[in-house]
JSON list of C-alpha atoms in Angstrom, two decimals:
[
{"chain": "G", "resi": 2, "resn": "MET", "atom": "CA", "xyz": [20.30, 23.90, -38.99]},
{"chain": "G", "resi": 3, "resn": "LYS", "atom": "CA", "xyz": [17.32, 22.64, -36.76]},
{"chain": "G", "resi": 4, "resn": "SER", "atom": "CA", "xyz": [17.09, 24.02, -33.27]},
{"chain": "G", "resi": 5, "resn": "GLN", "atom": "CA", "xyz": [16.99, 21.30, -30.51]},
{"chain": "G", "resi": 6, "resn": "LYS", "atom": "CA", "xyz": [14.54, 21.33, -27.93]},
{"chain": "G", "resi": 7, "resn": "THR", "atom": "CA", "xyz": [16.07, 21.66, -24.36]},
{"chain": "G", "resi": 8, "resn": "THR", "atom": "CA", "xyz": [14.84, 20.11, -20.95]},
{"chain": "G", "resi": 9, "resn": "TYR", "atom": "CA", "xyz": [13.03, 22.37, -18.77]},
{"chain": "G", "resi": 10, "resn": "MET", "atom": "CA", "xyz": [14.83, 22.82, -15.30]},
{"chain": "G", "resi": 11, "resn": "ALA", "atom": "CA", "xyz": [12.84, 24.50, -12.60]},
{"chain": "G", "resi": 12, "resn": "LYS", "atom": "CA", "xyz": [15.17, 27.23, -10.73]},
{"chain": "G", "resi": 13, "resn": "PRO", "atom": "CA", "xyz": [14.24, 27.39, -6.93]},
{"chain": "G", "resi": 14, "resn": "GLU", "atom": "CA", "xyz": [13.61, 31.32, -7.19]},
{"chain": "G", "resi": 15, "resn": "GLU", "atom": "CA", "xyz": [11.01, 30.57, -9.75]},
{"chain": "G", "resi": 16, "resn": "GLN", "atom": "CA", "xyz": [8.84, 28.58, -7.45]},
{"chain": "G", "resi": 17, "resn": "LYS", "atom": "CA", "xyz": [5.45, 29.59, -6.36]},
{"chain": "G", "resi": 18, "resn": "LEU", "atom": "CA", "xyz": [4.67, 28.23, -3.01]},
{"chain": "G", "resi": 19, "resn": "THR", "atom": "CA", "xyz": [0.84, 27.08, -2.59]},
{"chain": "G", "resi": 20, "resn": "TRP", "atom": "CA", "xyz": [-0.58, 25.31, 0.32]},
{"chain": "G", "resi": 21, "resn": "PHE", "atom": "CA", "xyz": [-3.10, 22.60, 0.18]},
{"chain": "G", "resi": 22, "resn": "LEU", "atom": "CA", "xyz": [-5.55, 21.56, 3.02]},
{"chain": "G", "resi": 23, "resn": "LEU", "atom": "CA", "xyz": [-6.39, 17.90, 3.24]},
{"chain": "G", "resi": 24, "resn": "ASP", "atom": "CA", "xyz": [-8.91, 15.98, 5.56]},
{"chain": "G", "resi": 25, "resn": "ALA", "atom": "CA", "xyz": [-7.70, 12.49, 6.63]},
{"chain": "G", "resi": 26, "resn": "GLU", "atom": "CA", "xyz": [-11.05, 11.50, 7.93]},
{"chain": "G", "resi": 27, "resn": "GLY", "atom": "CA", "xyz": [-11.96, 8.08, 6.70]},
{"chain": "G", "resi": 28, "resn": "LYS", "atom": "CA", "xyz": [-8.86, 7.73, 4.45]},
{"chain": "G", "resi": 29, "resn": "THR", "atom": "CA", "xyz": [-6.16, 4.83, 4.01]},
{"chain": "G", "resi": 30, "resn": "LEU", "atom": "CA", "xyz": [-2.98, 5.79, 5.82]},
{"chain": "G", "resi": 31, "resn": "GLY", "atom": "CA", "xyz": [-0.84, 4.40, 2.74]},
{"chain": "G", "resi": 32, "resn": "ARG", "atom": "CA", "xyz": [-3.09, 6.10, 0.08]},
{"chain": "G", "resi": 33, "resn": "LEU", "atom": "CA", "xyz": [-3.18, 9.52, 1.95]},
{"chain": "G", "resi": 34, "resn": "ALA", "atom": "CA", "xyz": [0.54, 9.58, 2.38]},
{"chain": "G", "resi": 35, "resn": "THR", "atom": "CA", "xyz": [1.32, 9.04, -1.14]},
{"chain": "G", "resi": 36, "resn": "GLU", "atom": "CA", "xyz": [-1.07, 11.74, -2.23]},
{"chain": "G", "resi": 37, "resn": "VAL", "atom": "CA", "xyz": [0.60, 13.99, 0.28]},
{"chain": "G", "resi": 38, "resn": "ALA", "atom": "CA", "xyz": [4.35, 12.98, -0.60]},
{"chain": "G", "resi": 39, "resn": "ASN", "atom": "CA", "xyz": [3.41, 13.75, -4.49]},
{"chain": "G", "resi": 40, "resn": "ILE", "atom": "CA", "xyz": [2.16, 17.20, -3.45]},
{"chain": "G", "resi": 41, "resn": "LEU", "atom": "CA", "xyz": [5.04, 17.80, -1.18]},
{"chain": "G", "resi": 42, "resn": "ARG", "atom": "CA", "xyz": [7.91, 16.85, -3.78]},
{"chain": "G", "resi": 43, "resn": "GLY", "atom": "CA", "xyz": [5.74, 18.74, -6.62]},
{"chain": "G", "resi": 44, "resn": "LYS", "atom": "CA", "xyz": [4.96, 15.34, -8.63]},
{"chain": "G", "resi": 45, "resn": "HIS", "atom": "CA", "xyz": [1.65, 17.08, -9.64]},
{"chain": "G", "resi": 46, "resn": "LYS", "atom": "CA", "xyz": [2.90, 20.40, -11.48]},
{"chain": "G", "resi": 47, "resn": "PRO", "atom": "CA", "xyz": [4.24, 19.85, -14.97]},
{"chain": "G", "resi": 48, "resn": "THR", "atom": "CA", "xyz": [7.51, 21.82, -13.86]},
{"chain": "G", "resi": 49, "resn": "PHE", "atom": "CA", "xyz": [8.34, 19.08, -11.69]},
{"chain": "G", "resi": 50, "resn": "THR", "atom": "CA", "xyz": [12.14, 18.70, -11.25]},
{"chain": "G", "resi": 51, "resn": "PRO", "atom": "CA", "xyz": [13.78, 16.11, -9.20]},
{"chain": "G", "resi": 52, "resn": "HIS", "atom": "CA", "xyz": [16.54, 17.74, -7.64]},
{"chain": "G", "resi": 53, "resn": "VAL", "atom": "CA", "xyz": [14.68, 21.00, -7.21]},
{"chain": "G", "resi": 54, "resn": "ASN", "atom": "CA", "xyz": [12.07, 21.91, -4.40]},
{"chain": "G", "resi": 55, "resn": "THR", "atom": "CA", "xyz": [9.50, 22.54, -6.75]},
{"chain": "G", "resi": 56, "resn": "GLY", "atom": "CA", "xyz": [6.45, 21.34, -4.07]},
{"chain": "G", "resi": 57, "resn": "ASP", "atom": "CA", "xyz": [3.64, 22.81, -2.27]},
{"chain": "G", "resi": 58, "resn": "GLY", "atom": "CA", "xyz": [2.71, 23.05, 1.02]},
{"chain": "G", "resi": 59, "resn": "VAL", "atom": "CA", "xyz": [0.14, 20.54, 2.60]},
{"chain": "G", "resi": 60, "resn": "VAL", "atom": "CA", "xyz": [-2.12, 20.85, 6.01]},
{"chain": "G", "resi": 61, "resn": "VAL", "atom": "CA", "xyz": [-3.80, 17.75, 7.03]},
{"chain": "G", "resi": 62, "resn": "VAL", "atom": "CA", "xyz": [-6.49, 17.77, 9.50]},
{"chain": "G", "resi": 63, "resn": "ASN", "atom": "CA", "xyz": [-8.35, 15.24, 11.49]},
{"chain": "G", "resi": 64, "resn": "ALA", "atom": "CA", "xyz": [-5.16, 12.78, 11.70]},
{"chain": "G", "resi": 65, "resn": "GLU", "atom": "CA", "xyz": [-6.72, 10.81, 14.34]},
{"chain": "G", "resi": 66, "resn": "LYS", "atom": "CA", "xyz": [-9.33, 9.77, 12.03]},
{"chain": "G", "resi": 67, "resn": "VAL", "atom": "CA", "xyz": [-6.98, 7.88, 9.45]},
{"chain": "G", "resi": 68, "resn": "LYS", "atom": "CA", "xyz": [-7.86, 4.14, 8.85]},
{"chain": "G", "resi": 69, "resn": "VAL", "atom": "CA", "xyz": [-5.44, 1.19, 8.06]},
{"chain": "G", "resi": 70, "resn": "SER", "atom": "CA", "xyz": [-6.72, -1.83, 6.25]},
{"chain": "G", "resi": 71, "resn": "GLY", "atom": "CA", "xyz": [-6.74, -5.52, 7.56]},
{"chain": "G", "resi": 72, "resn": "SER", "atom": "CA", "xyz": [-5.25, -6.50, 10.68]},
{"chain": "G", "resi": 73, "resn": "LYS", "atom": "CA", "xyz": [-2.54, -3.73, 11.10]},
{"chain": "G", "resi": 74, "resn": "GLU", "atom": "CA", "xyz": [-4.34, -2.06, 13.79]},
{"chain": "G", "resi": 75, "resn": "ALA", "atom": "CA", "xyz": [-3.93, -4.86, 15.73]},
{"chain": "G", "resi": 76, "resn": "GLN", "atom": "CA", "xyz": [-0.28, -5.98, 14.72]},
{"chain": "G", "resi": 77, "resn": "LYS", "atom": "CA", "xyz": [1.56, -2.78, 13.58]},
{"chain": "G", "resi": 78, "resn": "LEU", "atom": "CA", "xyz": [4.54, -1.58, 15.76]},
{"chain": "G", "resi": 79, "resn": "TYR", "atom": "CA", "xyz": [6.24, 1.48, 16.01]},
{"chain": "G", "resi": 80, "resn": "ARG", "atom": "CA", "xyz": [10.18, 1.37, 17.07]},
{"chain": "G", "resi": 81, "resn": "HIS", "atom": "CA", "xyz": [12.58, 3.54, 18.28]},
{"chain": "G", "resi": 82, "resn": "TYR", "atom": "CA", "xyz": [15.92, 3.29, 20.06]},
{"chain": "G", "resi": 83, "resn": "THR", "atom": "CA", "xyz": [16.69, 5.35, 22.91]},
{"chain": "G", "resi": 84, "resn": "GLY", "atom": "CA", "xyz": [20.36, 4.92, 22.69]},
{"chain": "G", "resi": 85, "resn": "TYR", "atom": "CA", "xyz": [21.19, 2.40, 25.57]},
{"chain": "G", "resi": 86, "resn": "ILE", "atom": "CA", "xyz": [21.72, -1.19, 25.52]},
{"chain": "G", "resi": 87, "resn": "GLY", "atom": "CA", "xyz": [18.26, -3.13, 25.27]},
{"chain": "G", "resi": 88, "resn": "GLY", "atom": "CA", "xyz": [16.70, 0.09, 24.85]},
{"chain": "G", "resi": 89, "resn": "LEU", "atom": "CA", "xyz": [14.61, -0.68, 21.68]},
{"chain": "G", "resi": 90, "resn": "LYS", "atom": "CA", "xyz": [11.10, 0.44, 22.45]},
{"chain": "G", "resi": 91, "resn": "GLU", "atom": "CA", "xyz": [7.87, -0.87, 20.50]},
{"chain": "G", "resi": 92, "resn": "THR", "atom": "CA", "xyz": [4.67, 0.96, 20.37]},
{"chain": "G", "resi": 93, "resn": "PRO", "atom": "CA", "xyz": [1.42, -0.60, 18.99]},
{"chain": "G", "resi": 94, "resn": "TYR", "atom": "CA", "xyz": [-0.32, 1.37, 16.72]},
{"chain": "G", "resi": 95, "resn": "ARG", "atom": "CA", "xyz": [-3.54, 1.40, 18.77]},
{"chain": "G", "resi": 96, "resn": "VAL", "atom": "CA", "xyz": [-1.41, 3.03, 21.43]},
{"chain": "G", "resi": 97, "resn": "MET", "atom": "CA", "xyz": [0.35, 5.59, 19.10]},
{"chain": "G", "resi": 98, "resn": "LYS", "atom": "CA", "xyz": [-3.13, 6.47, 17.67]},
{"chain": "G", "resi": 99, "resn": "GLU", "atom": "CA", "xyz": [-4.04, 7.41, 21.32]},
{"chain": "G", "resi": 100, "resn": "ARG", "atom": "CA", "xyz": [-1.00, 9.28, 22.24]},
{"chain": "G", "resi": 101, "resn": "LYS", "atom": "CA", "xyz": [0.40, 10.70, 18.94]},
{"chain": "G", "resi": 102, "resn": "PRO", "atom": "CA", "xyz": [-1.97, 10.57, 15.86]},
{"chain": "G", "resi": 103, "resn": "GLU", "atom": "CA", "xyz": [0.21, 13.26, 14.33]},
{"chain": "G", "resi": 104, "resn": "TYR", "atom": "CA", "xyz": [3.12, 10.76, 14.11]},
{"chain": "G", "resi": 105, "resn": "ILE", "atom": "CA", "xyz": [1.54, 8.15, 12.64]},
{"chain": "G", "resi": 106, "resn": "LEU", "atom": "CA", "xyz": [0.81, 10.29, 9.19]},
{"chain": "G", "resi": 107, "resn": "GLU", "atom": "CA", "xyz": [4.28, 12.14, 9.62]},
{"chain": "G", "resi": 108, "resn": "HIS", "atom": "CA", "xyz": [6.07, 9.06, 10.04]},
{"chain": "G", "resi": 109, "resn": "ALA", "atom": "CA", "xyz": [4.26, 7.47, 6.85]},
{"chain": "G", "resi": 110, "resn": "ILE", "atom": "CA", "xyz": [4.84, 10.40, 4.82]},
{"chain": "G", "resi": 111, "resn": "LYS", "atom": "CA", "xyz": [8.30, 10.80, 5.87]},
{"chain": "G", "resi": 112, "resn": "GLY", "atom": "CA", "xyz": [9.03, 7.51, 4.81]},
{"chain": "G", "resi": 113, "resn": "MET", "atom": "CA", "xyz": [8.16, 8.27, 1.06]},
{"chain": "G", "resi": 114, "resn": "LEU", "atom": "CA", "xyz": [10.19, 11.58, 0.86]},
{"chain": "G", "resi": 115, "resn": "PRO", "atom": "CA", "xyz": [13.97, 11.13, -0.38]},
{"chain": "G", "resi": 116, "resn": "LYS", "atom": "CA", "xyz": [16.28, 10.65, 2.67]},
{"chain": "G", "resi": 117, "resn": "THR", "atom": "CA", "xyz": [18.58, 13.83, 1.64]},
{"chain": "G", "resi": 118, "resn": "LYS", "atom": "CA", "xyz": [18.89, 17.28, 2.35]},
{"chain": "G", "resi": 119, "resn": "LEU", "atom": "CA", "xyz": [15.83, 18.10, -0.05]},
{"chain": "G", "resi": 120, "resn": "GLY", "atom": "CA", "xyz": [13.83, 15.38, 1.72]},
{"chain": "G", "resi": 121, "resn": "ARG", "atom": "CA", "xyz": [14.37, 17.26, 4.95]},
{"chain": "G", "resi": 122, "resn": "ALA", "atom": "CA", "xyz": [13.74, 20.62, 3.25]},
{"chain": "G", "resi": 123, "resn": "ILE", "atom": "CA", "xyz": [10.49, 19.17, 1.67]},
{"chain": "G", "resi": 124, "resn": "ALA", "atom": "CA", "xyz": [9.33, 17.72, 5.02]},
{"chain": "G", "resi": 125, "resn": "LYS", "atom": "CA", "xyz": [9.48, 21.28, 6.44]},
{"chain": "G", "resi": 126, "resn": "ARG", "atom": "CA", "xyz": [6.08, 22.21, 4.46]},
{"chain": "G", "resi": 127, "resn": "LEU", "atom": "CA", "xyz": [4.14, 19.79, 6.00]},
{"chain": "G", "resi": 128, "resn": "ARG", "atom": "CA", "xyz": [1.73, 20.26, 9.01]},
{"chain": "G", "resi": 129, "resn": "ILE", "atom": "CA", "xyz": [-0.24, 17.70, 10.82]},
{"chain": "G", "resi": 130, "resn": "TYR", "atom": "CA", "xyz": [-3.25, 18.72, 12.99]},
{"chain": "G", "resi": 131, "resn": "LYS", "atom": "CA", "xyz": [-5.26, 16.24, 15.30]},
{"chain": "G", "resi": 132, "resn": "GLY", "atom": "CA", "xyz": [-8.59, 17.79, 15.07]},
{"chain": "G", "resi": 133, "resn": "THR", "atom": "CA", "xyz": [-10.26, 20.03, 12.48]},
{"chain": "G", "resi": 134, "resn": "GLU", "atom": "CA", "xyz": [-8.43, 23.43, 13.62]},
{"chain": "G", "resi": 135, "resn": "HIS", "atom": "CA", "xyz": [-5.43, 24.54, 12.29]},
{"chain": "G", "resi": 136, "resn": "THR", "atom": "CA", "xyz": [-3.17, 27.43, 12.54]},
{"chain": "G", "resi": 137, "resn": "MET", "atom": "CA", "xyz": [-2.47, 28.01, 8.91]},
{"chain": "G", "resi": 138, "resn": "GLN", "atom": "CA", "xyz": [-5.07, 30.34, 7.58]},
{"chain": "G", "resi": 139, "resn": "ALA", "atom": "CA", "xyz": [-2.63, 32.97, 7.08]},
{"chain": "G", "resi": 140, "resn": "GLN", "atom": "CA", "xyz": [-1.17, 30.81, 3.94]},
{"chain": "G", "resi": 141, "resn": "GLN", "atom": "CA", "xyz": [-5.05, 30.65, 2.79]},
{"chain": "G", "resi": 142, "resn": "PRO", "atom": "CA", "xyz": [-4.84, 26.80, 1.99]},
{"chain": "G", "resi": 143, "resn": "ILE", "atom": "CA", "xyz": [-6.98, 25.57, -1.03]},
{"chain": "G", "resi": 144, "resn": "THR", "atom": "CA", "xyz": [-8.98, 22.79, 0.14]},
{"chain": "G", "resi": 145, "resn": "VAL", "atom": "CA", "xyz": [-8.46, 19.44, -1.61]},
{"chain": "G", "resi": 146, "resn": "ASP", "atom": "CA", "xyz": [-10.72, 16.27, -1.87]},
{"chain": "G", "resi": 147, "resn": "ILE", "atom": "CA", "xyz": [-8.71, 13.21, -2.72]}
]
């Protein structure tokens, strides 16, 4: 009788965490967010398993230098609800870029992750910094050029 091939299923305890350092300077927001989300989920590895956190950690620097295409800089809005009647607040992209440039990238990346417990666990491995300095030297991140 022939032996059947079995599908490989990654186990959480077998996973080795690697950290990657990405520079957002001059990159397009959506394209950078897609690459980061794929690394966070582990889709760049041959051992990718959808229901297991097989991804790596990502450190993004120069978040304030990310670009958007077309007229998004003038038209894009970030909305949040305060919880009160009539409490829907809208913040234009330009204002958000001055106040919280890290949020712009974080919002784009988290929107590409699963909306589950696994997605929240994956998002904990994301670190975004405004300038070129970061506090993740102990993790020895590998510099990646996308």
